[in-house]
Coordinates of C-alpha atoms in Angstrom, one line a residue:
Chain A
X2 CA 63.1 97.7 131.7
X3 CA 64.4 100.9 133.5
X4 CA 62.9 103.8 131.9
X5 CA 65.3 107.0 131.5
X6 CA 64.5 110.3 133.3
X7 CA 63.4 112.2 130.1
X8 CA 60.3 109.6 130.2
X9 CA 57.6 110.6 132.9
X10 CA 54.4 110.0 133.8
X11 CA 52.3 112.6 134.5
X12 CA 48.5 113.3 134.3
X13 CA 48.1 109.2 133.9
X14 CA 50.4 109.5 130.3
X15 CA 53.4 109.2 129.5
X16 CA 56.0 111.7 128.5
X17 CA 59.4 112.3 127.0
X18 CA 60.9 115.5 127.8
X19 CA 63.9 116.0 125.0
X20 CA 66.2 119.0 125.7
X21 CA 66.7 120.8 122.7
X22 CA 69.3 123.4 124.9
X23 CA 69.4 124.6 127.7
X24 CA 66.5 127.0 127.0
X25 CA 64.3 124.9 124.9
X26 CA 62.7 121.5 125.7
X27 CA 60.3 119.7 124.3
X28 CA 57.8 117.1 125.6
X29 CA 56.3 114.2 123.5
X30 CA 53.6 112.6 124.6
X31 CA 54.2 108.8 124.3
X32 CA 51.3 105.9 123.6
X33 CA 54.4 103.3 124.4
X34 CA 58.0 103.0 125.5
X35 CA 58.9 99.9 123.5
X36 CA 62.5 99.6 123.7
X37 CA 65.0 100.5 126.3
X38 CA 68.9 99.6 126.6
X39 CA 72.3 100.9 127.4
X40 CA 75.0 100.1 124.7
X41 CA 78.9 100.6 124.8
X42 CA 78.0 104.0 123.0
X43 CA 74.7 105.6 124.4
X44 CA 71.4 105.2 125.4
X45 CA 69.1 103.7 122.9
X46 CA 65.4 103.7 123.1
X47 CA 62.6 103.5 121.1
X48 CA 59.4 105.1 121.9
X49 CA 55.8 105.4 120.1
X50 CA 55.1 109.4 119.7
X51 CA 51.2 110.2 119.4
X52 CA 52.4 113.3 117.0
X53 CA 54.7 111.2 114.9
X54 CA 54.6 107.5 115.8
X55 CA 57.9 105.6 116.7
X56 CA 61.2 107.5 117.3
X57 CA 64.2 106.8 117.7
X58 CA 65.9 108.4 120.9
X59 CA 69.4 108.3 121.3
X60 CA 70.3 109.6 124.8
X61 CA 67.0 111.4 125.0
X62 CA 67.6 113.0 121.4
X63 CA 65.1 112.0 119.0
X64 CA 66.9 111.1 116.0
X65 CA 64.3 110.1 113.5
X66 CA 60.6 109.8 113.4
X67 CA 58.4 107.1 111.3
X68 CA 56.3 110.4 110.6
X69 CA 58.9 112.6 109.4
X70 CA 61.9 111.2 108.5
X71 CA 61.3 110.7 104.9
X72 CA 62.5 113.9 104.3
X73 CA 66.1 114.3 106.5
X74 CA 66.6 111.0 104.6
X75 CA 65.5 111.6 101.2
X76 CA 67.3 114.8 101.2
X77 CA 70.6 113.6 102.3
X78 CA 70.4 110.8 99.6
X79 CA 69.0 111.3 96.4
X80 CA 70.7 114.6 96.4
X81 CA 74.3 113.5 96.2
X82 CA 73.2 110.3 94.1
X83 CA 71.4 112.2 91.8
X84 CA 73.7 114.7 90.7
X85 CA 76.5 111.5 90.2
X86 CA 76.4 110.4 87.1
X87 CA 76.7 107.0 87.5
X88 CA 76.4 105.9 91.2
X89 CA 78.0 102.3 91.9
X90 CA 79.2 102.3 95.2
X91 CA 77.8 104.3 98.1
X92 CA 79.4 104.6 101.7
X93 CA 76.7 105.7 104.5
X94 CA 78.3 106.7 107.5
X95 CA 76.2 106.4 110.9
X96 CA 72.5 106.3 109.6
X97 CA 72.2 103.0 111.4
X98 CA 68.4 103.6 111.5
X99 CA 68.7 102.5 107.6
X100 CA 66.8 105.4 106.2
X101 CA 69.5 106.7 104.0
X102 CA 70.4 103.1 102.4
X103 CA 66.9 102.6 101.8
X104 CA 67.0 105.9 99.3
X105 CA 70.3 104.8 97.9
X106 CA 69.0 101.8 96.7
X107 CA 66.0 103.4 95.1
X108 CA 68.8 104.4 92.3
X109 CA 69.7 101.5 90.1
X110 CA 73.4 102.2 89.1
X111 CA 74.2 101.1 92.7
X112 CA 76.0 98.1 93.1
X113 CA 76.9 98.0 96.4
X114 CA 76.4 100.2 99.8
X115 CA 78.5 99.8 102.5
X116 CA 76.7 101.4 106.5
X117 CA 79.8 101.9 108.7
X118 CA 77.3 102.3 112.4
X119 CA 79.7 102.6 115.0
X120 CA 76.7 100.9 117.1
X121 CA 75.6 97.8 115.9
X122 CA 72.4 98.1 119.0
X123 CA 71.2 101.4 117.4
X124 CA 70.7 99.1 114.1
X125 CA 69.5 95.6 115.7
X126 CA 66.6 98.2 117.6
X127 CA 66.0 99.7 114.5
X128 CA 65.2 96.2 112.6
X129 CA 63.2 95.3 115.1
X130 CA 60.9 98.3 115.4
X131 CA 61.4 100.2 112.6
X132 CA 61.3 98.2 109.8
X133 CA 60.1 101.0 107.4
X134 CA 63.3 102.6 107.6
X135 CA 65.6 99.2 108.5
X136 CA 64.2 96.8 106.0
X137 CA 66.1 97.7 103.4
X138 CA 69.2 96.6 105.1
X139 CA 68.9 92.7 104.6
X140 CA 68.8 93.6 100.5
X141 CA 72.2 91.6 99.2
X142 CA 73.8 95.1 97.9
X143 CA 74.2 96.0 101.4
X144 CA 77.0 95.3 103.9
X145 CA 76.9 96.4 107.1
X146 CA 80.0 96.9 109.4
X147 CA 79.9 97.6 113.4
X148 CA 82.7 100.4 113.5
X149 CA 84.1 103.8 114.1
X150 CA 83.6 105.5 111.3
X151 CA 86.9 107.3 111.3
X152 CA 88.4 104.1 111.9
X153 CA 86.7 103.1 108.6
X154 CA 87.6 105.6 106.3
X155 CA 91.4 105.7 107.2
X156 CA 91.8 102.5 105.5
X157 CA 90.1 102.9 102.1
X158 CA 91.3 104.8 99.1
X159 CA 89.3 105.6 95.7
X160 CA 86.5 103.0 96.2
X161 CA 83.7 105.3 97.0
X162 CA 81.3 107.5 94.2
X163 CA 79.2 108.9 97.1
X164 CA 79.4 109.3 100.4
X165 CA 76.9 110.4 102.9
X166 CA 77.7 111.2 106.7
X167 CA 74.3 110.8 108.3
X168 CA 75.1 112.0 111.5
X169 CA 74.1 112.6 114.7
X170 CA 74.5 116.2 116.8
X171 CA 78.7 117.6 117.3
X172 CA 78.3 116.6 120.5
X173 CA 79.6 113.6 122.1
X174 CA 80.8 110.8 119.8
X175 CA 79.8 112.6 116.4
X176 CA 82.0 115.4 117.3
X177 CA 84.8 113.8 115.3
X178 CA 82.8 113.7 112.4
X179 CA 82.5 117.2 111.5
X180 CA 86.3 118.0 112.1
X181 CA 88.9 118.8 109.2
X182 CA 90.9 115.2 109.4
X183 CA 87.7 113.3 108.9
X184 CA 86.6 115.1 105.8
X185 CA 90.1 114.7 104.3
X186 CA 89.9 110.9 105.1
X187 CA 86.6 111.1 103.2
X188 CA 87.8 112.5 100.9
X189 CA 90.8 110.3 99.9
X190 CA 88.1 107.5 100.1
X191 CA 86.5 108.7 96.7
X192 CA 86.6 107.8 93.6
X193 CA 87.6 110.6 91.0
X194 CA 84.4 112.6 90.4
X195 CA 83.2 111.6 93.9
X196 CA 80.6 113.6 95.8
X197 CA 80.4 113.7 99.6
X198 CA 77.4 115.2 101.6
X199 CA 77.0 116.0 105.0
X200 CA 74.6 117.3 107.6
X201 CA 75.9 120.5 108.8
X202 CA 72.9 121.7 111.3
X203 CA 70.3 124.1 111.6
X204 CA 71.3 128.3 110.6
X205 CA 69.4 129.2 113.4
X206 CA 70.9 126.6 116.7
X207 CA 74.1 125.8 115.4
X208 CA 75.3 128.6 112.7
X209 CA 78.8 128.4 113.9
X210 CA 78.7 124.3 112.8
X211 CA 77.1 124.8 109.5
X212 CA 79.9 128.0 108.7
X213 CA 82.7 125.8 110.0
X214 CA 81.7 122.9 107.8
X215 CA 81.3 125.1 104.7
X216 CA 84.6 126.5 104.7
X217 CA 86.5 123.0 105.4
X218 CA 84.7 121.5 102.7
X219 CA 85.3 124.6 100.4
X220 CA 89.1 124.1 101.2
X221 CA 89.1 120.5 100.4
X222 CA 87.1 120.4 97.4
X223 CA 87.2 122.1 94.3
X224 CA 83.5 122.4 94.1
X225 CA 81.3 122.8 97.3
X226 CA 77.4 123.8 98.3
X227 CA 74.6 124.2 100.8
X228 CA 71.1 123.0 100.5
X229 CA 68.2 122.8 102.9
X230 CA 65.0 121.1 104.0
X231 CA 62.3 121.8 106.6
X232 CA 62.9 119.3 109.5
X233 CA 59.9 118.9 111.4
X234 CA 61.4 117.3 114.9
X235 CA 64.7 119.0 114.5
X236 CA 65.1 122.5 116.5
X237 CA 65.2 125.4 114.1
X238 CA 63.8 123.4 111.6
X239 CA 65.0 124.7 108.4
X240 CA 68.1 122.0 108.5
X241 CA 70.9 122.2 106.4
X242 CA 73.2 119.6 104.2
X243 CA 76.5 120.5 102.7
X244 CA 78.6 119.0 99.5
X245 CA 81.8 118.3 98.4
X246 CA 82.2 117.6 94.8
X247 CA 85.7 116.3 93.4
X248 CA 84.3 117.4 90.0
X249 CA 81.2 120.8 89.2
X250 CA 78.3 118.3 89.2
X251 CA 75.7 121.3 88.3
X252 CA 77.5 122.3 84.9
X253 CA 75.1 119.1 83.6
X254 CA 71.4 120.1 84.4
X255 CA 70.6 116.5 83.3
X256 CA 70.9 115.5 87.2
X257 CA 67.5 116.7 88.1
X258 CA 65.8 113.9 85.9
X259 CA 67.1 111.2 87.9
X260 CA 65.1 112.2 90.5
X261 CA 61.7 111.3 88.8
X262 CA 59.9 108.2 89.1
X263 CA 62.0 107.1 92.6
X264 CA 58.6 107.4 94.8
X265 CA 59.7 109.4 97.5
X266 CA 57.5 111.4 99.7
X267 CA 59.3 114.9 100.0
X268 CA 61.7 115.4 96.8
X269 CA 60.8 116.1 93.5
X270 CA 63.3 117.0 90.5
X271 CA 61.6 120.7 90.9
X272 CA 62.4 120.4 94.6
X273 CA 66.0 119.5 94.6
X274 CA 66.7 122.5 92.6
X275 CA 64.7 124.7 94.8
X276 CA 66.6 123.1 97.9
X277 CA 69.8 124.8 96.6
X278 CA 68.0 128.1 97.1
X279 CA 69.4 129.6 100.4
X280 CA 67.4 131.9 102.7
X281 CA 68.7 135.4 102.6
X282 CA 70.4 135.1 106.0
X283 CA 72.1 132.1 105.4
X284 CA 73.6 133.2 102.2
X285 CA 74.7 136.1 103.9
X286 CA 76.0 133.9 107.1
X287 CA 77.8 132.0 104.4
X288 CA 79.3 134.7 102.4
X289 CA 77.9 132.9 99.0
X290 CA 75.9 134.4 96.0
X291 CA 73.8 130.9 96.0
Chain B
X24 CA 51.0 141.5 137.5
X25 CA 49.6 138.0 137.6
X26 CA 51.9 135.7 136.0
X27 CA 49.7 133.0 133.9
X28 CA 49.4 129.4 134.8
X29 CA 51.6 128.7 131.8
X30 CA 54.7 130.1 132.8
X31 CA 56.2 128.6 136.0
X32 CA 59.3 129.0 138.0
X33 CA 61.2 125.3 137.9
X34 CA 64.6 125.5 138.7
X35 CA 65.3 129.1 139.9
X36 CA 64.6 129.9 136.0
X37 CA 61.1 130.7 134.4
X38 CA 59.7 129.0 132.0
X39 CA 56.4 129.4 129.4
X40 CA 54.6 125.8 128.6
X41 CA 52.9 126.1 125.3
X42 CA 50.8 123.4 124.3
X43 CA 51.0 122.5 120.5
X44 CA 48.4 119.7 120.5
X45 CA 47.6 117.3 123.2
X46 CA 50.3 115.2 122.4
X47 CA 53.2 118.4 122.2
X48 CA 54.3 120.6 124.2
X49 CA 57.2 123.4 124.2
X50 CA 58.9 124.9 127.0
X51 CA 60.8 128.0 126.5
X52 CA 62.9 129.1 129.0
X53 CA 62.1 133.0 129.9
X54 CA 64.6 136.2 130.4
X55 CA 61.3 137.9 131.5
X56 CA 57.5 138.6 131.4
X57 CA 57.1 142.1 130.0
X58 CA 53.7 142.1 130.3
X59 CA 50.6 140.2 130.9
X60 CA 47.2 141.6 130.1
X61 CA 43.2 139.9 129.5
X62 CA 41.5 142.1 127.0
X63 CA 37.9 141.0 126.0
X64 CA 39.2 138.7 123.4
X65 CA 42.7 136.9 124.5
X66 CA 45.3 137.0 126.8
X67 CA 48.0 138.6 125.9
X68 CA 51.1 138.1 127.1
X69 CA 54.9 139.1 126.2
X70 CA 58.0 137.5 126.9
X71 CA 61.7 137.5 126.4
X72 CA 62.7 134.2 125.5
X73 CA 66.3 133.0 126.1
X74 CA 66.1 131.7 122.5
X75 CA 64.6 133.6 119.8
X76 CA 63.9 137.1 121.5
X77 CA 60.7 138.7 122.3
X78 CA 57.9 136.8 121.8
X79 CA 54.3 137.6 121.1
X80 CA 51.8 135.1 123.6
X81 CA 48.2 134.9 123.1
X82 CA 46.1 132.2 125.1
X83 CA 49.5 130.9 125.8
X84 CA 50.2 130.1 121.8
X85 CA 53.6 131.7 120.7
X86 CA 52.1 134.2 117.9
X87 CA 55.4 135.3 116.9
X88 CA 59.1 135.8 118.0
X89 CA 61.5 138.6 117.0
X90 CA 63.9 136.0 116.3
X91 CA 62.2 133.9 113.4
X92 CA 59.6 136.9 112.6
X93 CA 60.7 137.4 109.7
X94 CA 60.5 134.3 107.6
X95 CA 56.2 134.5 108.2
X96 CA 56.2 138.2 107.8
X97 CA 58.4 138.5 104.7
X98 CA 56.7 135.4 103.0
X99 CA 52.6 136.2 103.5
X100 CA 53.8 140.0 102.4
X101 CA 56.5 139.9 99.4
X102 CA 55.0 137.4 97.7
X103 CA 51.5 138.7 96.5
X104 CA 53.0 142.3 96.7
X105 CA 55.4 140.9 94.1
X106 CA 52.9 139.2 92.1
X107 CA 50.5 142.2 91.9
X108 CA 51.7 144.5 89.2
X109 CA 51.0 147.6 90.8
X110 CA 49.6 147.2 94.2
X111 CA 48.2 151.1 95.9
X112 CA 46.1 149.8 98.7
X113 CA 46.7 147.0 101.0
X114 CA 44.3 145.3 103.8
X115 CA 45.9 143.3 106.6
X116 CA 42.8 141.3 108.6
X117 CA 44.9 140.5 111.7
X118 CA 48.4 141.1 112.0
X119 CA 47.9 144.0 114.9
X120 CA 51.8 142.7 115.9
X121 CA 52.7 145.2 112.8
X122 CA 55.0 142.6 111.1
X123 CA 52.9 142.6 107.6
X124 CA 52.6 145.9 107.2
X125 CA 56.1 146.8 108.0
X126 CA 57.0 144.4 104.5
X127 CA 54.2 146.0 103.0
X128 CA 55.9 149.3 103.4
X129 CA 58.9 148.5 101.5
X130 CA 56.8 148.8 98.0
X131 CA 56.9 151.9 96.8
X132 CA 53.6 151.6 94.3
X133 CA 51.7 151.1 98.2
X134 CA 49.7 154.3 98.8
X135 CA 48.1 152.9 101.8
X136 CA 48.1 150.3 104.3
X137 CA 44.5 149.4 106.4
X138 CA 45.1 147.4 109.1
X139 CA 42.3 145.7 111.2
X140 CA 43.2 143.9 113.8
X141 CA 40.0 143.3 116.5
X142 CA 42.1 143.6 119.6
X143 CA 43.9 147.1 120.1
X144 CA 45.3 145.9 123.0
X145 CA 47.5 143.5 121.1
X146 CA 48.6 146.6 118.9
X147 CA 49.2 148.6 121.7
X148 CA 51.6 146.1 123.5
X149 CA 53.5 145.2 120.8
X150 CA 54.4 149.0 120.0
X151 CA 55.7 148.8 123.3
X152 CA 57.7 145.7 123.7
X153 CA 58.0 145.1 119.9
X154 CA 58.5 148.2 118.0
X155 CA 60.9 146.0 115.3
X156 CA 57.5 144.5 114.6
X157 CA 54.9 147.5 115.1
X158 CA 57.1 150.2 114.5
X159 CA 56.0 151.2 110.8
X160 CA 52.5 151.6 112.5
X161 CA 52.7 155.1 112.6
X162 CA 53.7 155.3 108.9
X163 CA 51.4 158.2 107.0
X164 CA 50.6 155.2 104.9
X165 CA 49.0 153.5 107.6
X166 CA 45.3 153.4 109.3
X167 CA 44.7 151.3 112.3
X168 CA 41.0 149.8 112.9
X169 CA 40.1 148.1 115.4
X170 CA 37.0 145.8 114.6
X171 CA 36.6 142.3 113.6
X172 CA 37.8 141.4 110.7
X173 CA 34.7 139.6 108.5
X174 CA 32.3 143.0 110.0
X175 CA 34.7 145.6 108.3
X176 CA 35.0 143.1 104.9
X177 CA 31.3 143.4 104.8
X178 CA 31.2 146.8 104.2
X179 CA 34.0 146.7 101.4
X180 CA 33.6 146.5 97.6
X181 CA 36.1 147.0 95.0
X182 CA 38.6 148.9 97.4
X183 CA 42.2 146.3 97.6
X184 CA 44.8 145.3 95.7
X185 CA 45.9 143.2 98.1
X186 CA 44.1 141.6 100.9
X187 CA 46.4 139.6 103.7
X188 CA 44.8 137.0 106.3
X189 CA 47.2 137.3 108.8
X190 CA 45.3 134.8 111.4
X191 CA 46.2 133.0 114.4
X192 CA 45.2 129.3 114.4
X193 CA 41.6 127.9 113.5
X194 CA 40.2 127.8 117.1
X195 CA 39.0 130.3 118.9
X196 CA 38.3 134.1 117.4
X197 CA 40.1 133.5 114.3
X198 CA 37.4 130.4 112.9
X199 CA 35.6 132.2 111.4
X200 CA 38.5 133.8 109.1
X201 CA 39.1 130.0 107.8
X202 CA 35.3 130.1 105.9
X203 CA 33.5 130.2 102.9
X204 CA 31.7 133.3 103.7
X205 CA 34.6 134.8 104.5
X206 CA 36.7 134.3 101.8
X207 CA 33.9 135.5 99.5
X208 CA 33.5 139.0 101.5
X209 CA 37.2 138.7 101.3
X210 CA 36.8 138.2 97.0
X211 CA 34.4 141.3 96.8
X212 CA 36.6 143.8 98.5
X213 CA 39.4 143.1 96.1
X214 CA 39.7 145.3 93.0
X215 CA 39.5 144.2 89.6
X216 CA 43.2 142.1 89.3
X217 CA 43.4 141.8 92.6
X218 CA 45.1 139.3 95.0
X219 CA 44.8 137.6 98.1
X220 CA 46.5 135.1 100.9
X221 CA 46.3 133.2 103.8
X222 CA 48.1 131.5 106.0
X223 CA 47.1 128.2 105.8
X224 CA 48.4 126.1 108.3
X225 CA 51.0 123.2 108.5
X226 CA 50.6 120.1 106.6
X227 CA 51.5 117.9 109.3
X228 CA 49.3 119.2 112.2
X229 CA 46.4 120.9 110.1
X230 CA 46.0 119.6 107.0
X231 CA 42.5 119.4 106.5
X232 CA 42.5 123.2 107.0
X233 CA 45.2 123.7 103.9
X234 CA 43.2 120.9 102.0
X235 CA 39.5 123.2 103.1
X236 CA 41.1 126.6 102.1
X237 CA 42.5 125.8 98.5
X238 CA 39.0 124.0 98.1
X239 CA 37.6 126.8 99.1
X240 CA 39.2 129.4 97.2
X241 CA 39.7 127.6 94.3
X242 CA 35.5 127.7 94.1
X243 CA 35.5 131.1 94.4
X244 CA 38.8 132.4 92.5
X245 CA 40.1 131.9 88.8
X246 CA 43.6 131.1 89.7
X247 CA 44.4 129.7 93.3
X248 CA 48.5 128.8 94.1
X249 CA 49.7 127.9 97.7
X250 CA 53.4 128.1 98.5
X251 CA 55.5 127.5 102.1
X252 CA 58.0 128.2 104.1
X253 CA 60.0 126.8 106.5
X254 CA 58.7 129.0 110.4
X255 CA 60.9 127.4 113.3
X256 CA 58.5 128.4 116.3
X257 CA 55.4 127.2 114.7
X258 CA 54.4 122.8 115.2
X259 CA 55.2 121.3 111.8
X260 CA 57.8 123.6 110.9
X261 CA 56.8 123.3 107.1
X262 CA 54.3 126.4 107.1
X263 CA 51.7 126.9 104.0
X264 CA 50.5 130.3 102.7
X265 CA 47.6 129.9 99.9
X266 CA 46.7 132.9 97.0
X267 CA 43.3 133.5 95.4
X268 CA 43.9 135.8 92.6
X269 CA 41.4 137.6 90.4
X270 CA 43.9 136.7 87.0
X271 CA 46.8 134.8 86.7
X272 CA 49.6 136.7 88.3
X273 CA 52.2 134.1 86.8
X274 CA 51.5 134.6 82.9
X275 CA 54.6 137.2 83.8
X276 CA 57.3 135.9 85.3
X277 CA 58.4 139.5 85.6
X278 CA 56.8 139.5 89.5
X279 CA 59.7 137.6 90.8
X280 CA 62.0 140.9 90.1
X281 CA 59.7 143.1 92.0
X282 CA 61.5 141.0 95.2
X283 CA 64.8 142.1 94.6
X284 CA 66.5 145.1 96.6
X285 CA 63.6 145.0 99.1
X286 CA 66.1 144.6 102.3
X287 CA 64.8 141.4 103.4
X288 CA 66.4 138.5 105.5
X289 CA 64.9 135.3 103.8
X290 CA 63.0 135.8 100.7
X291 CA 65.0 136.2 97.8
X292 CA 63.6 136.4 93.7
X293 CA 65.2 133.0 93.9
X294 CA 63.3 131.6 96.8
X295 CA 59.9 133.4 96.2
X296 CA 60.1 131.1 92.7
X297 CA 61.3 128.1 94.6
X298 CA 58.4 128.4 97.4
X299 CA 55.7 127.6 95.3
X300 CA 57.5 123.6 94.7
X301 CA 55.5 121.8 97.5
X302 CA 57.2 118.7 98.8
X303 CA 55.2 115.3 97.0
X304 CA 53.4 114.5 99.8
X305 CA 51.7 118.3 99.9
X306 CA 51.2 117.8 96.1
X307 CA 49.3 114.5 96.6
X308 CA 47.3 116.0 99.7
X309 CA 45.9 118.7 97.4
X310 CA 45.8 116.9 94.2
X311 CA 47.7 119.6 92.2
X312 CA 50.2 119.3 89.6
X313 CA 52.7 122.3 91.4

């Protein structure tokens, strides 16, 4: 197994230096590289983190964390299925880690979730050493398909109550999915009353990503809005998700009950509503009165 | 000027290593080194990062950076300002960077600010290389002391309406800030109806310190609440600040209007409510119902 670059020793430990930008890095201290491999796609490796325990790493960005990702995922999940009235069929796009469908299937309305992972290696790695957040996938509601998720979404129409894009960084091969024809294709890939959500970045490293995102969305859909969560291993940390609603999901303050009694670790009913709260700045960034 | 061992040249750029824990580190690319300085207590060192700013260095620990500032500032300052009903005189033990008092400033009831910091030398370089922070220092409002915090509460009874803890991390000078016989000193300085807060730390790296400080003040004060905030430079991201107050500041929910028009850049009235919802697993850590 040839260990990347970003992995060192030094001082007789291991470490794994992740570049955040060009002027921030960050250095993990590893008890274990335990996974290593080259796919069509990327670089996928999986290492154990003293501070956090296993992460993901997908060329030499840690994606998730068994200490922390219960709240990226729980965010971008019950979120969107909460406020749906009836959630039958939920599309995850990326999130081959298996986080997010684990959360959907916490709600019992759904029927069926389909994971569109454009890299079937990021999920077979994930099953194998992070079952907390993969196990979920073997549950018979879930089907699982290997491809682009563009590709994907061209072909469906009106099949999907919620969808989540559970991206990675606008960089690279996620770049597609923050751009104006893929949100259009998502879209036409609802059902009517559909909700769609997004991660649209941090305010403070990638402002320009979460305004862009914001006003395609607000063009597409007649009801559209911002929430946030504190993400521990992202940069910036306060880490944004973004809706688009095909109908106004808050008129019916109902939605904040189905939250209770779904044993998650981060969210609570009072929670999600505070989530919709934005900081001054990123109101102001955003031009909105939330 | 000797540069400290923490910040190296690598790559005809400079850059500052700060050590989070033994298991993470940050490096932050540099602009500059402003100034670099050992006064009896610290060293002190400033920077211009490439990322957020100025930045604040003592020991090598990023105290603060003009970038993100204002989330900490704006949060341990607005929210017990807001929650008193008429606050005239305000203590800050720590804080010589000038940030608190600068929010403390914007209420008009505040007659005067006494700030006690026990290292002038940190006051006197950031009124030099951060006067967005220290500039309100030389507000009429305003006396400077420099003397160690728990010595000057010992000679105070029954003179605040307001006490802040604006400490640095539990190691080093600022221990002793994080203790019972602190807090009580703290308790008896504070008028009848008065308030007080702490930083307390980040649930993921310290939180037997939040768990120790709500114990602690909930022994020694009739209503005790801790909120949070989301503070992109500090480990953890998710940042707690706890209250001891002498009555129950949120029989009126009146306090959350005292917020608005106060020329801030995160707080809102909104998100002052919204910060006292912790996340389920903070709930569970402190075994409260909030």
């Amino acid at each position: 197994m040839n260990r990347p670059e970003y992995i060192q020793e030094r001082d007789g430990a291991l470490w794994l230096t992740e570049v955040e930008s060009d002027h921030l890095k960050l250095n993990w201290r590893l008890k274990d590289v335990l996974h290593v491999e080259r796919s069509p796609f990327q670089e996928i490796v999986i290492v154990d983190t003293e501070t956090f325990g296993r992460a993901l790493v997908l060329d030499g960005v840690v994606q998730t964390t068994a200490g922390d990702e219960f709240i990226y995922n729980e965010m971008i999940s019950h979120i969107p299925l909460a406020l749906h009235p009836n959630p039958k069929r939920v599309l995850v796009i990326g999130g081959g880690d298996g986080g997010v469908v684990r959360e959907c299937l916490k709600y019992p309305s759904v029927e069926r979730v389909d994971l569109v992972e454009i890299d079937e290696r990021v999920t077979r790695a994930c099953k194998m050493y992070l079952p907390e957040l993969a196990g979920k996938l073997d549950d018979p509601r879930v089907r699982t398909r290997f491809e682009d998720g563009v590709q994907y979404v061209k072909g469906v129409r009106n099949q999907y109550d919620v969808i989540i894009v559970d991206s990675s960084d606008p960089i690279g091969p996620a770049a597609v999915l923050f751009e104006e024809p893929f949100y259009r294709l998502v879209k036409e890939a609802l059902r009517p009353g559909g909700i769609m959500v997004c991660q649209s970045e941090s305010p403070f490293f990638y402002l320009p990503v979460l305004q862009n995102t914001r006003r395609l969305l607000n063009e597409l859909f007649p009801v559209t809005r911002t929430y946030w969560a504190p993400v521990p291993t992202y940069p910036g940390a306060l880490w944004t998700f973004t809706l688009g609603c095909l109908f106004d999901p808050f008129e019916d303050s109902g939605w904040i009950c189905r939250i209770r009694e779904k044993s998650t670790r981060y969210v609570t009913a009072e929670l999600a509503v505070g989530s919709f709260v934005l900081p001054a700045f990123v109101r102001g960034a955003l031009g909105v009165a939330e």
